[in-house]
PDB file of N, CA and C in Angstrom:
ATOM      1  N   MET A 263       2.109  -9.133  12.070  1.00  0.00           N
ATOM      2  CA  MET A 263       2.575  -8.760  10.758  1.00  0.00           C
ATOM      3  C   MET A 263       3.717  -7.776  10.929  1.00  0.00           C
ATOM      4  N   GLU A 264       4.790  -7.988  10.181  1.00  0.00           N
ATOM      5  CA  GLU A 264       5.989  -7.168  10.303  1.00  0.00           C
ATOM      6  C   GLU A 264       6.104  -6.239   9.109  1.00  0.00           C
ATOM      7  N   LEU A 265       6.497  -5.000   9.364  1.00  0.00           N
ATOM      8  CA  LEU A 265       6.732  -4.034   8.309  1.00  0.00           C
ATOM      9  C   LEU A 265       8.146  -4.233   7.782  1.00  0.00           C
ATOM     10  N   VAL A 266       8.267  -4.395   6.465  1.00  0.00           N
ATOM     11  CA  VAL A 266       9.562  -4.638   5.843  1.00  0.00           C
ATOM     12  C   VAL A 266       9.894  -3.454   4.957  1.00  0.00           C
ATOM     13  N   LYS A 267      11.054  -2.854   5.161  1.00  0.00           N
ATOM     14  CA  LYS A 267      11.520  -1.741   4.333  1.00  0.00           C
ATOM     15  C   LYS A 267      12.298  -2.313   3.158  1.00  0.00           C
ATOM     16  N   VAL A 268      11.971  -1.862   1.950  1.00  0.00           N
ATOM     17  CA  VAL A 268      12.653  -2.294   0.735  1.00  0.00           C
ATOM     18  C   VAL A 268      13.449  -1.109   0.203  1.00  0.00           C
ATOM     19  N   HIS A 269      14.725  -1.322  -0.063  1.00  0.00           N
ATOM     20  CA  HIS A 269      15.584  -0.237  -0.507  1.00  0.00           C
ATOM     21  C   HIS A 269      15.837  -0.268  -2.011  1.00  0.00           C
ATOM     22  N   SER A 270      15.399  -1.321  -2.679  1.00  0.00           N
ATOM     23  CA  SER A 270      15.598  -1.430  -4.115  1.00  0.00           C
ATOM     24  C   SER A 270      14.410  -2.183  -4.709  1.00  0.00           C
ATOM     25  N   LEU A 271      14.014  -1.780  -5.899  1.00  0.00           N
ATOM     26  CA  LEU A 271      12.897  -2.442  -6.574  1.00  0.00           C
ATOM     27  C   LEU A 271      13.383  -3.458  -7.609  1.00  0.00           C
ATOM     28  N   ASP A 272      14.654  -3.857  -7.524  1.00  0.00           N
ATOM     29  CA  ASP A 272      15.208  -4.820  -8.469  1.00  0.00           C
ATOM     30  C   ASP A 272      14.471  -6.156  -8.455  1.00  0.00           C
ATOM     31  N   PHE A 273      13.853  -6.497  -7.328  1.00  0.00           N
ATOM     32  CA  PHE A 273      13.156  -7.779  -7.246  1.00  0.00           C
ATOM     33  C   PHE A 273      12.007  -7.855  -8.248  1.00  0.00           C
ATOM     34  N   PHE A 274      11.427  -6.698  -8.652  1.00  0.00           N
ATOM     35  CA  PHE A 274      10.378  -6.715  -9.668  1.00  0.00           C
ATOM     36  C   PHE A 274      10.922  -7.234 -11.000  1.00  0.00           C
ATOM     37  N   ASN A 275      12.143  -6.863 -11.354  1.00  0.00           N
ATOM     38  CA  ASN A 275      12.757  -7.360 -12.586  1.00  0.00           C
ATOM     39  C   ASN A 275      12.924  -8.871 -12.536  1.00  0.00           C
ATOM     40  N   GLU A 276      13.356  -9.392 -11.401  1.00  0.00           N
ATOM     41  CA  GLU A 276      13.543 -10.836 -11.257  1.00  0.00           C
ATOM     42  C   GLU A 276      12.213 -11.583 -11.297  1.00  0.00           C
ATOM     43  N   LEU A 277      11.190 -11.033 -10.682  1.00  0.00           N
ATOM     44  CA  LEU A 277       9.879 -11.694 -10.650  1.00  0.00           C
ATOM     45  C   LEU A 277       9.143 -11.620 -11.983  1.00  0.00           C
ATOM     46  N   SER A 278       9.411 -10.595 -12.773  1.00  0.00           N
ATOM     47  CA  SER A 278       8.617 -10.334 -13.976  1.00  0.00           C
ATOM     48  C   SER A 278       8.586 -11.502 -14.956  1.00  0.00           C
ATOM     49  N   GLU A 279       9.616 -12.335 -14.970  1.00  0.00           N
ATOM     50  CA  GLU A 279       9.639 -13.463 -15.886  1.00  0.00           C
ATOM     51  C   GLU A 279       8.864 -14.672 -15.353  1.00  0.00           C
ATOM     52  N   HIS A 280       8.467 -14.632 -14.081  1.00  0.00           N
ATOM     53  CA  HIS A 280       7.861 -15.798 -13.454  1.00  0.00           C
ATOM     54  C   HIS A 280       6.429 -15.572 -12.950  1.00  0.00           C
ATOM     55  N   VAL A 281       5.979 -14.344 -12.941  1.00  0.00           N
ATOM     56  CA  VAL A 281       4.689 -14.021 -12.338  1.00  0.00           C
ATOM     57  C   VAL A 281       3.839 -13.209 -13.312  1.00  0.00           C
ATOM     58  N   ILE A 282       2.569 -13.559 -13.369  1.00  0.00           N
ATOM     59  CA  ILE A 282       1.613 -12.793 -14.166  1.00  0.00           C
ATOM     60  C   ILE A 282       0.685 -12.070 -13.198  1.00  0.00           C
ATOM     61  N   LEU A 283       0.584 -10.757 -13.347  1.00  0.00           N
ATOM     62  CA  LEU A 283      -0.276  -9.953 -12.476  1.00  0.00           C
ATOM     63  C   LEU A 283      -1.523  -9.508 -13.225  1.00  0.00           C
ATOM     64  N   ARG A 284      -2.643  -9.472 -12.522  1.00  0.00           N
ATOM     65  CA  ARG A 284      -3.873  -8.881 -13.024  1.00  0.00           C
ATOM     66  C   ARG A 284      -4.063  -7.573 -12.265  1.00  0.00           C
ATOM     67  N   ILE A 285      -3.963  -6.465 -12.965  1.00  0.00           N
ATOM     68  CA  ILE A 285      -4.134  -5.156 -12.328  1.00  0.00           C
ATOM     69  C   ILE A 285      -5.580  -4.726 -12.512  1.00  0.00           C
ATOM     70  N   TYR A 286      -6.257  -4.462 -11.387  1.00  0.00           N
ATOM     71  CA  TYR A 286      -7.666  -4.094 -11.408  1.00  0.00           C
ATOM     72  C   TYR A 286      -7.877  -2.591 -11.450  1.00  0.00           C
ATOM     73  N   SER A 287      -7.045  -1.846 -10.755  1.00  0.00           N
ATOM     74  CA  SER A 287      -7.166  -0.390 -10.787  1.00  0.00           C
ATOM     75  C   SER A 287      -5.882   0.234 -10.267  1.00  0.00           C
ATOM     76  N   SER A 288      -5.653   1.461 -10.698  1.00  0.00           N
ATOM     77  CA  SER A 288      -4.488   2.214 -10.258  1.00  0.00           C
ATOM     78  C   SER A 288      -4.816   3.691 -10.383  1.00  0.00           C
ATOM     79  N   LYS A 289      -4.406   4.457  -9.370  1.00  0.00           N
ATOM     80  CA  LYS A 289      -4.740   5.875  -9.391  1.00  0.00           C
ATOM     81  C   LYS A 289      -3.888   6.622  -8.370  1.00  0.00           C
ATOM     82  N   GLU A 290      -3.558   7.866  -8.697  1.00  0.00           N
ATOM     83  CA  GLU A 290      -2.925   8.738  -7.712  1.00  0.00           C
ATOM     84  C   GLU A 290      -4.044   9.477  -6.981  1.00  0.00           C
ATOM     85  N   VAL A 291      -3.984   9.493  -5.656  1.00  0.00           N
ATOM     86  CA  VAL A 291      -5.025  10.141  -4.856  1.00  0.00           C
ATOM     87  C   VAL A 291      -4.406  11.142  -3.887  1.00  0.00           C
ATOM     88  N   ILE A 292      -5.176  12.162  -3.563  1.00  0.00           N
ATOM     89  CA  ILE A 292      -4.805  13.147  -2.549  1.00  0.00           C
ATOM     90  C   ILE A 292      -5.812  13.022  -1.423  1.00  0.00           C
ATOM     91  N   LYS A 293      -5.325  12.754  -0.223  1.00  0.00           N
ATOM     92  CA  LYS A 293      -6.188  12.610   0.942  1.00  0.00           C
ATOM     93  C   LYS A 293      -5.947  13.791   1.880  1.00  0.00           C
ATOM     94  N   PRO A 294      -7.011  14.364   2.441  1.00  0.00           N
ATOM     95  CA  PRO A 294      -6.854  15.523   3.330  1.00  0.00           C
ATOM     96  C   PRO A 294      -6.217  15.135   4.666  1.00  0.00           C
ATOM     97  N   SER A 295      -5.824  16.140   5.419  1.00  0.00           N
ATOM     98  CA  SER A 295      -5.120  15.902   6.685  1.00  0.00           C
ATOM     99  C   SER A 295      -5.970  15.150   7.707  1.00  0.00           C
ATOM    100  N   ASN A 296      -7.287  15.170   7.561  1.00  0.00           N
ATOM    101  CA  ASN A 296      -8.174  14.469   8.507  1.00  0.00           C
ATOM    102  C   ASN A 296      -8.668  13.126   7.959  1.00  0.00           C
ATOM    103  N   TRP A 297      -8.035  12.606   6.927  1.00  0.00           N
ATOM    104  CA  TRP A 297      -8.457  11.354   6.282  1.00  0.00           C
ATOM    105  C   TRP A 297      -8.252  10.155   7.199  1.00  0.00           C
ATOM    106  N   VAL A 298      -9.295   9.333   7.293  1.00  0.00           N
ATOM    107  CA  VAL A 298      -9.243   8.055   8.000  1.00  0.00           C
ATOM    108  C   VAL A 298     -10.018   7.049   7.148  1.00  0.00           C
ATOM    109  N   GLU A 299      -9.464   5.853   6.992  1.00  0.00           N
ATOM    110  CA  GLU A 299     -10.083   4.819   6.162  1.00  0.00           C
ATOM    111  C   GLU A 299      -9.986   3.482   6.879  1.00  0.00           C
ATOM    112  N   ASN A 300     -11.108   2.781   6.986  1.00  0.00           N
ATOM    113  CA  ASN A 300     -11.156   1.417   7.536  1.00  0.00           C
ATOM    114  C   ASN A 300     -11.590   0.500   6.405  1.00  0.00           C
ATOM    115  N   LYS A 301     -10.721  -0.406   5.985  1.00  0.00           N
ATOM    116  CA  LYS A 301     -11.049  -1.264   4.847  1.00  0.00           C
ATOM    117  C   LYS A 301     -10.425  -2.640   4.971  1.00  0.00           C
ATOM    118  N   GLU A 302     -10.902  -3.499   4.079  1.00  0.00           N
ATOM    119  CA  GLU A 302     -10.341  -4.830   3.862  1.00  0.00           C
ATOM    120  C   GLU A 302     -10.592  -5.142   2.391  1.00  0.00           C
ATOM    121  N   HIS A 303      -9.544  -5.408   1.628  1.00  0.00           N
ATOM    122  CA  HIS A 303      -9.677  -5.629   0.189  1.00  0.00           C
ATOM    123  C   HIS A 303      -9.635  -7.120  -0.147  1.00  0.00           C
ATOM    124  N   TYR A 304     -10.246  -7.498  -1.251  1.00  0.00           N
ATOM    125  CA  TYR A 304     -10.240  -8.881  -1.716  1.00  0.00           C
ATOM    126  C   TYR A 304      -8.969  -9.193  -2.519  1.00  0.00           C
ATOM    127  N   ASP A 305      -8.204  -8.141  -2.882  1.00  0.00           N
ATOM    128  CA  ASP A 305      -6.987  -8.333  -3.661  1.00  0.00           C
ATOM    129  C   ASP A 305      -5.811  -7.655  -2.961  1.00  0.00           C
ATOM    130  N   TYR A 306      -4.651  -7.715  -3.565  1.00  0.00           N
ATOM    131  CA  TYR A 306      -3.486  -7.020  -3.026  1.00  0.00           C
ATOM    132  C   TYR A 306      -3.627  -5.532  -3.306  1.00  0.00           C
ATOM    133  N   ASP A 307      -3.065  -4.717  -2.436  1.00  0.00           N
ATOM    134  CA  ASP A 307      -3.110  -3.269  -2.590  1.00  0.00           C
ATOM    135  C   ASP A 307      -1.706  -2.742  -2.333  1.00  0.00           C
ATOM    136  N   LEU A 308      -1.114  -2.111  -3.345  1.00  0.00           N
ATOM    137  CA  LEU A 308       0.232  -1.555  -3.247  1.00  0.00           C
ATOM    138  C   LEU A 308       0.122  -0.037  -3.282  1.00  0.00           C
ATOM    139  N   TRP A 309       0.718   0.627  -2.295  1.00  0.00           N
ATOM    140  CA  TRP A 309       0.709   2.097  -2.239  1.00  0.00           C
ATOM    141  C   TRP A 309       2.132   2.608  -2.338  1.00  0.00           C
ATOM    142  N   TYR A 310       2.333   3.669  -3.120  1.00  0.00           N
ATOM    143  CA  TYR A 310       3.592   4.402  -3.122  1.00  0.00           C
ATOM    144  C   TYR A 310       3.285   5.801  -2.613  1.00  0.00           C
ATOM    145  N   LEU A 311       3.902   6.179  -1.516  1.00  0.00           N
ATOM    146  CA  LEU A 311       3.617   7.454  -0.863  1.00  0.00           C
ATOM    147  C   LEU A 311       4.516   8.546  -1.445  1.00  0.00           C
ATOM    148  N   HIS A 312       3.883   9.527  -2.110  1.00  0.00           N
ATOM    149  CA  HIS A 312       4.614  10.652  -2.717  1.00  0.00           C
ATOM    150  C   HIS A 312       4.885  11.761  -1.701  1.00  0.00           C
ATOM    151  N   GLU A 313       3.865  12.078  -0.879  1.00  0.00           N
ATOM    152  CA  GLU A 313       3.990  13.168   0.094  1.00  0.00           C
ATOM    153  C   GLU A 313       3.215  12.822   1.355  1.00  0.00           C
ATOM    154  N   GLY A 314       3.698  13.334   2.493  1.00  0.00           N
ATOM    155  CA  GLY A 314       3.000  13.163   3.762  1.00  0.00           C
ATOM    156  C   GLY A 314       3.400  11.888   4.488  1.00  0.00           C
ATOM    157  N   GLN A 315       2.591  11.576   5.505  1.00  0.00           N
ATOM    158  CA  GLN A 315       2.779  10.347   6.289  1.00  0.00           C
ATOM    159  C   GLN A 315       1.422   9.687   6.493  1.00  0.00           C
ATOM    160  N   ILE A 316       1.440   8.361   6.519  1.00  0.00           N
ATOM    161  CA  ILE A 316       0.226   7.580   6.762  1.00  0.00           C
ATOM    162  C   ILE A 316       0.495   6.636   7.920  1.00  0.00           C
ATOM    163  N   GLU A 317      -0.417   6.654   8.881  1.00  0.00           N
ATOM    164  CA  GLU A 317      -0.359   5.672   9.962  1.00  0.00           C
ATOM    165  C   GLU A 317      -1.265   4.510   9.583  1.00  0.00           C
ATOM    166  N   LEU A 318      -0.740   3.292   9.674  1.00  0.00           N
ATOM    167  CA  LEU A 318      -1.495   2.080   9.374  1.00  0.00           C
ATOM    168  C   LEU A 318      -1.615   1.242  10.633  1.00  0.00           C
ATOM    169  N   ARG A 319      -2.839   0.858  10.954  1.00  0.00           N
ATOM    170  CA  ARG A 319      -3.086  -0.039  12.085  1.00  0.00           C
ATOM    171  C   ARG A 319      -3.566  -1.364  11.512  1.00  0.00           C
ATOM    172  N   ILE A 320      -2.777  -2.420  11.790  1.00  0.00           N
ATOM    173  CA  ILE A 320      -3.084  -3.757  11.294  1.00  0.00           C
ATOM    174  C   ILE A 320      -2.893  -4.727  12.449  1.00  0.00           C
ATOM    175  N   ASN A 321      -3.949  -5.446  12.800  1.00  0.00           N
ATOM    176  CA  ASN A 321      -3.872  -6.428  13.889  1.00  0.00           C
ATOM    177  C   ASN A 321      -3.229  -5.847  15.156  1.00  0.00           C
ATOM    178  N   GLU A 322      -3.683  -4.711  15.569  1.00  0.00           N
ATOM    179  CA  GLU A 322      -3.222  -4.035  16.787  1.00  0.00           C
ATOM    180  C   GLU A 322      -1.782  -3.540  16.714  1.00  0.00           C
ATOM    181  N   GLN A 323      -1.156  -3.616  15.555  1.00  0.00           N
ATOM    182  CA  GLN A 323       0.182  -3.054  15.369  1.00  0.00           C
ATOM    183  C   GLN A 323       0.070  -1.750  14.597  1.00  0.00           C
ATOM    184  N   VAL A 324       0.925  -0.794  14.948  1.00  0.00           N
ATOM    185  CA  VAL A 324       0.915   0.510  14.292  1.00  0.00           C
ATOM    186  C   VAL A 324       2.195   0.670  13.483  1.00  0.00           C
ATOM    187  N   HIS A 325       2.032   1.066  12.216  1.00  0.00           N
ATOM    188  CA  HIS A 325       3.157   1.311  11.317  1.00  0.00           C
ATOM    189  C   HIS A 325       2.984   2.707  10.731  1.00  0.00           C
ATOM    190  N   VAL A 326       4.084   3.371  10.425  1.00  0.00           N
ATOM    191  CA  VAL A 326       4.036   4.688   9.800  1.00  0.00           C
ATOM    192  C   VAL A 326       4.791   4.618   8.481  1.00  0.00           C
ATOM    193  N   ALA A 327       4.115   5.023   7.407  1.00  0.00           N
ATOM    194  CA  ALA A 327       4.729   5.100   6.088  1.00  0.00           C
ATOM    195  C   ALA A 327       4.982   6.571   5.777  1.00  0.00           C
ATOM    196  N   SER A 328       6.160   6.846   5.240  1.00  0.00           N
ATOM    197  CA  SER A 328       6.558   8.216   4.918  1.00  0.00           C
ATOM    198  C   SER A 328       6.839   8.340   3.430  1.00  0.00           C
ATOM    199  N   GLU A 329       7.052   9.578   2.994  1.00  0.00           N
ATOM    200  CA  GLU A 329       7.350   9.875   1.603  1.00  0.00           C
ATOM    201  C   GLU A 329       8.424   8.929   1.058  1.00  0.00           C
ATOM    202  N   GLY A 330       8.127   8.301  -0.091  1.00  0.00           N
ATOM    203  CA  GLY A 330       9.068   7.375  -0.718  1.00  0.00           C
ATOM    204  C   GLY A 330       8.878   5.924  -0.327  1.00  0.00           C
ATOM    205  N   ASP A 331       8.011   5.646   0.650  1.00  0.00           N
ATOM    206  CA  ASP A 331       7.774   4.268   1.102  1.00  0.00           C
ATOM    207  C   ASP A 331       6.760   3.558   0.216  1.00  0.00           C
ATOM    208  N   LEU A 332       6.919   2.243   0.114  1.00  0.00           N
ATOM    209  CA  LEU A 332       5.934   1.364  -0.516  1.00  0.00           C
ATOM    210  C   LEU A 332       5.223   0.589   0.581  1.00  0.00           C
ATOM    211  N   VAL A 333       3.913   0.454   0.446  1.00  0.00           N
ATOM    212  CA  VAL A 333       3.115  -0.319   1.396  1.00  0.00           C
ATOM    213  C   VAL A 333       2.406  -1.402   0.600  1.00  0.00           C
ATOM    214  N   LEU A 334       2.550  -2.658   1.021  1.00  0.00           N
ATOM    215  CA  LEU A 334       1.858  -3.767   0.378  1.00  0.00           C
ATOM    216  C   LEU A 334       0.891  -4.370   1.376  1.00  0.00           C
ATOM    217  N   LEU A 335      -0.402  -4.312   1.047  1.00  0.00           N
ATOM    218  CA  LEU A 335      -1.443  -4.879   1.892  1.00  0.00           C
ATOM    219  C   LEU A 335      -1.939  -6.178   1.256  1.00  0.00           C
ATOM    220  N   SER A 336      -1.952  -7.231   2.032  1.00  0.00           N
ATOM    221  CA  SER A 336      -2.413  -8.533   1.552  1.00  0.00           C
ATOM    222  C   SER A 336      -3.934  -8.581   1.493  1.00  0.00           C
ATOM    223  N   PRO A 337      -4.473  -9.491   0.681  1.00  0.00           N
ATOM    224  CA  PRO A 337      -5.927  -9.646   0.618  1.00  0.00           C
ATOM    225  C   PRO A 337      -6.510 -10.043   1.974  1.00  0.00           C
ATOM    226  N   LYS A 338      -7.707  -9.581   2.228  1.00  0.00           N
ATOM    227  CA  LYS A 338      -8.494  -9.944   3.410  1.00  0.00           C
ATOM    228  C   LYS A 338      -7.817  -9.572   4.729  1.00  0.00           C
ATOM    229  N   VAL A 339      -6.977  -8.543   4.700  1.00  0.00           N
ATOM    230  CA  VAL A 339      -6.368  -8.016   5.920  1.00  0.00           C
ATOM    231  C   VAL A 339      -7.028  -6.680   6.219  1.00  0.00           C
ATOM    232  N   ALA A 340      -7.736  -6.616   7.340  1.00  0.00           N
ATOM    233  CA  ALA A 340      -8.399  -5.377   7.737  1.00  0.00           C
ATOM    234  C   ALA A 340      -7.354  -4.383   8.235  1.00  0.00           C
ATOM    235  N   TYR A 341      -7.534  -3.123   7.872  1.00  0.00           N
ATOM    236  CA  TYR A 341      -6.605  -2.087   8.304  1.00  0.00           C
ATOM    237  C   TYR A 341      -7.347  -0.774   8.529  1.00  0.00           C
ATOM    238  N   THR A 342      -6.713   0.095   9.285  1.00  0.00           N
ATOM    239  CA  THR A 342      -7.147   1.480   9.426  1.00  0.00           C
ATOM    240  C   THR A 342      -5.971   2.339   9.009  1.00  0.00           C
ATOM    241  N   ALA A 343      -6.197   3.234   8.057  1.00  0.00           N
ATOM    242  CA  ALA A 343      -5.154   4.145   7.589  1.00  0.00           C
ATOM    243  C   ALA A 343      -5.594   5.566   7.869  1.00  0.00           C
ATOM    244  N   SER A 344      -4.642   6.423   8.235  1.00  0.00           N
ATOM    245  CA  SER A 344      -4.973   7.822   8.492  1.00  0.00           C
ATOM    246  C   SER A 344      -3.796   8.718   8.150  1.00  0.00           C
ATOM    247  N   ALA A 345      -4.117   9.919   7.660  1.00  0.00           N
ATOM    248  CA  ALA A 345      -3.091  10.932   7.401  1.00  0.00           C
ATOM    249  C   ALA A 345      -2.589  11.446   8.740  1.00  0.00           C
ATOM    250  N   GLN A 346      -1.343  11.865   8.758  1.00  0.00           N
ATOM    251  CA  GLN A 346      -0.724  12.304  10.005  1.00  0.00           C
ATOM    252  C   GLN A 346      -0.482  13.808  10.020  1.00  0.00           C
ATOM    253  N   GLY A 347      -1.567  14.577  10.142  1.00  0.00           N
ATOM    254  CA  GLY A 347      -1.459  16.020  10.340  1.00  0.00           C
ATOM    255  C   GLY A 347      -1.421  16.870   9.089  1.00  0.00           C
ATOM    256  N   VAL A 348      -1.019  16.285   7.969  1.00  0.00           N
ATOM    257  CA  VAL A 348      -1.006  17.009   6.699  1.00  0.00           C
ATOM    258  C   VAL A 348      -1.612  16.116   5.634  1.00  0.00           C
ATOM    259  N   ALA A 349      -1.997  16.719   4.525  1.00  0.00           N
ATOM    260  CA  ALA A 349      -2.535  15.934   3.415  1.00  0.00           C
ATOM    261  C   ALA A 349      -1.457  14.962   2.922  1.00  0.00           C
ATOM    262  N   CYS A 350      -1.903  13.851   2.361  1.00  0.00           N
ATOM    263  CA  CYS A 350      -0.952  12.890   1.804  1.00  0.00           C
ATOM    264  C   CYS A 350      -1.340  12.569   0.363  1.00  0.00           C
ATOM    265  N   ILE A 351      -0.327  12.270  -0.430  1.00  0.00           N
ATOM    266  CA  ILE A 351      -0.528  11.911  -1.834  1.00  0.00           C
ATOM    267  C   ILE A 351       0.135  10.561  -2.053  1.00  0.00           C
ATOM    268  N   PHE A 352      -0.645   9.623  -2.591  1.00  0.00           N
ATOM    269  CA  PHE A 352      -0.065   8.317  -2.897  1.00  0.00           C
ATOM    270  C   PHE A 352      -0.711   7.727  -4.135  1.00  0.00           C
ATOM    271  N   THR A 353       0.010   6.817  -4.755  1.00  0.00           N
ATOM    272  CA  THR A 353      -0.510   6.056  -5.884  1.00  0.00           C
ATOM    273  C   THR A 353      -0.797   4.657  -5.390  1.00  0.00           C
ATOM    274  N   TYR A 354      -1.993   4.163  -5.709  1.00  0.00           N
ATOM    275  CA  TYR A 354      -2.318   2.789  -5.327  1.00  0.00           C
ATOM    276  C   TYR A 354      -2.495   1.927  -6.570  1.00  0.00           C
ATOM    277  N   VAL A 355      -2.229   0.644  -6.402  1.00  0.00           N
ATOM    278  CA  VAL A 355      -2.464  -0.349  -7.455  1.00  0.00           C
ATOM    279  C   VAL A 355      -3.128  -1.548  -6.787  1.00  0.00           C
ATOM    280  N   HIS A 356      -4.326  -1.898  -7.240  1.00  0.00           N
ATOM    281  CA  HIS A 356      -5.001  -3.118  -6.789  1.00  0.00           C
ATOM    282  C   HIS A 356      -4.677  -4.207  -7.805  1.00  0.00           C
ATOM    283  N   PHE A 357      -4.167  -5.341  -7.322  1.00  0.00           N
ATOM    284  CA  PHE A 357      -3.772  -6.404  -8.246  1.00  0.00           C
ATOM    285  C   PHE A 357      -3.928  -7.764  -7.595  1.00  0.00           C
ATOM    286  N   ASP A 358      -3.816  -8.794  -8.417  1.00  0.00           N
ATOM    287  CA  ASP A 358      -3.845 -10.176  -7.963  1.00  0.00           C
ATOM    288  C   ASP A 358      -2.972 -10.989  -8.902  1.00  0.00           C
ATOM    289  N   PHE A 359      -2.673 -12.224  -8.503  1.00  0.00           N
ATOM    290  CA  PHE A 359      -1.839 -13.109  -9.311  1.00  0.00           C
ATOM    291  C   PHE A 359      -2.709 -14.023 -10.141  1.00  0.00           C
TER     292      PHE A 359
END
């Protein structure tokens, strides 16, 4: 799995006329500096990182998300996420098509 950096969210405007999303939950969360999470979701999970850094391990690959990054996790993909030395704040949205 490859990490893709997106520099503009204009694609949401283009998709909005063609795609219907079901949003299941959304929340801003604060995770402590020692936070570690091992999960696999049944739906898509979109994170926007407000502060801090998150290390993501997916299929033996390591990715680092920093302040201002968006992370999109596909359904049924197991991951391990952890804060990198300081607390992190991000907003998540669980959704499906």
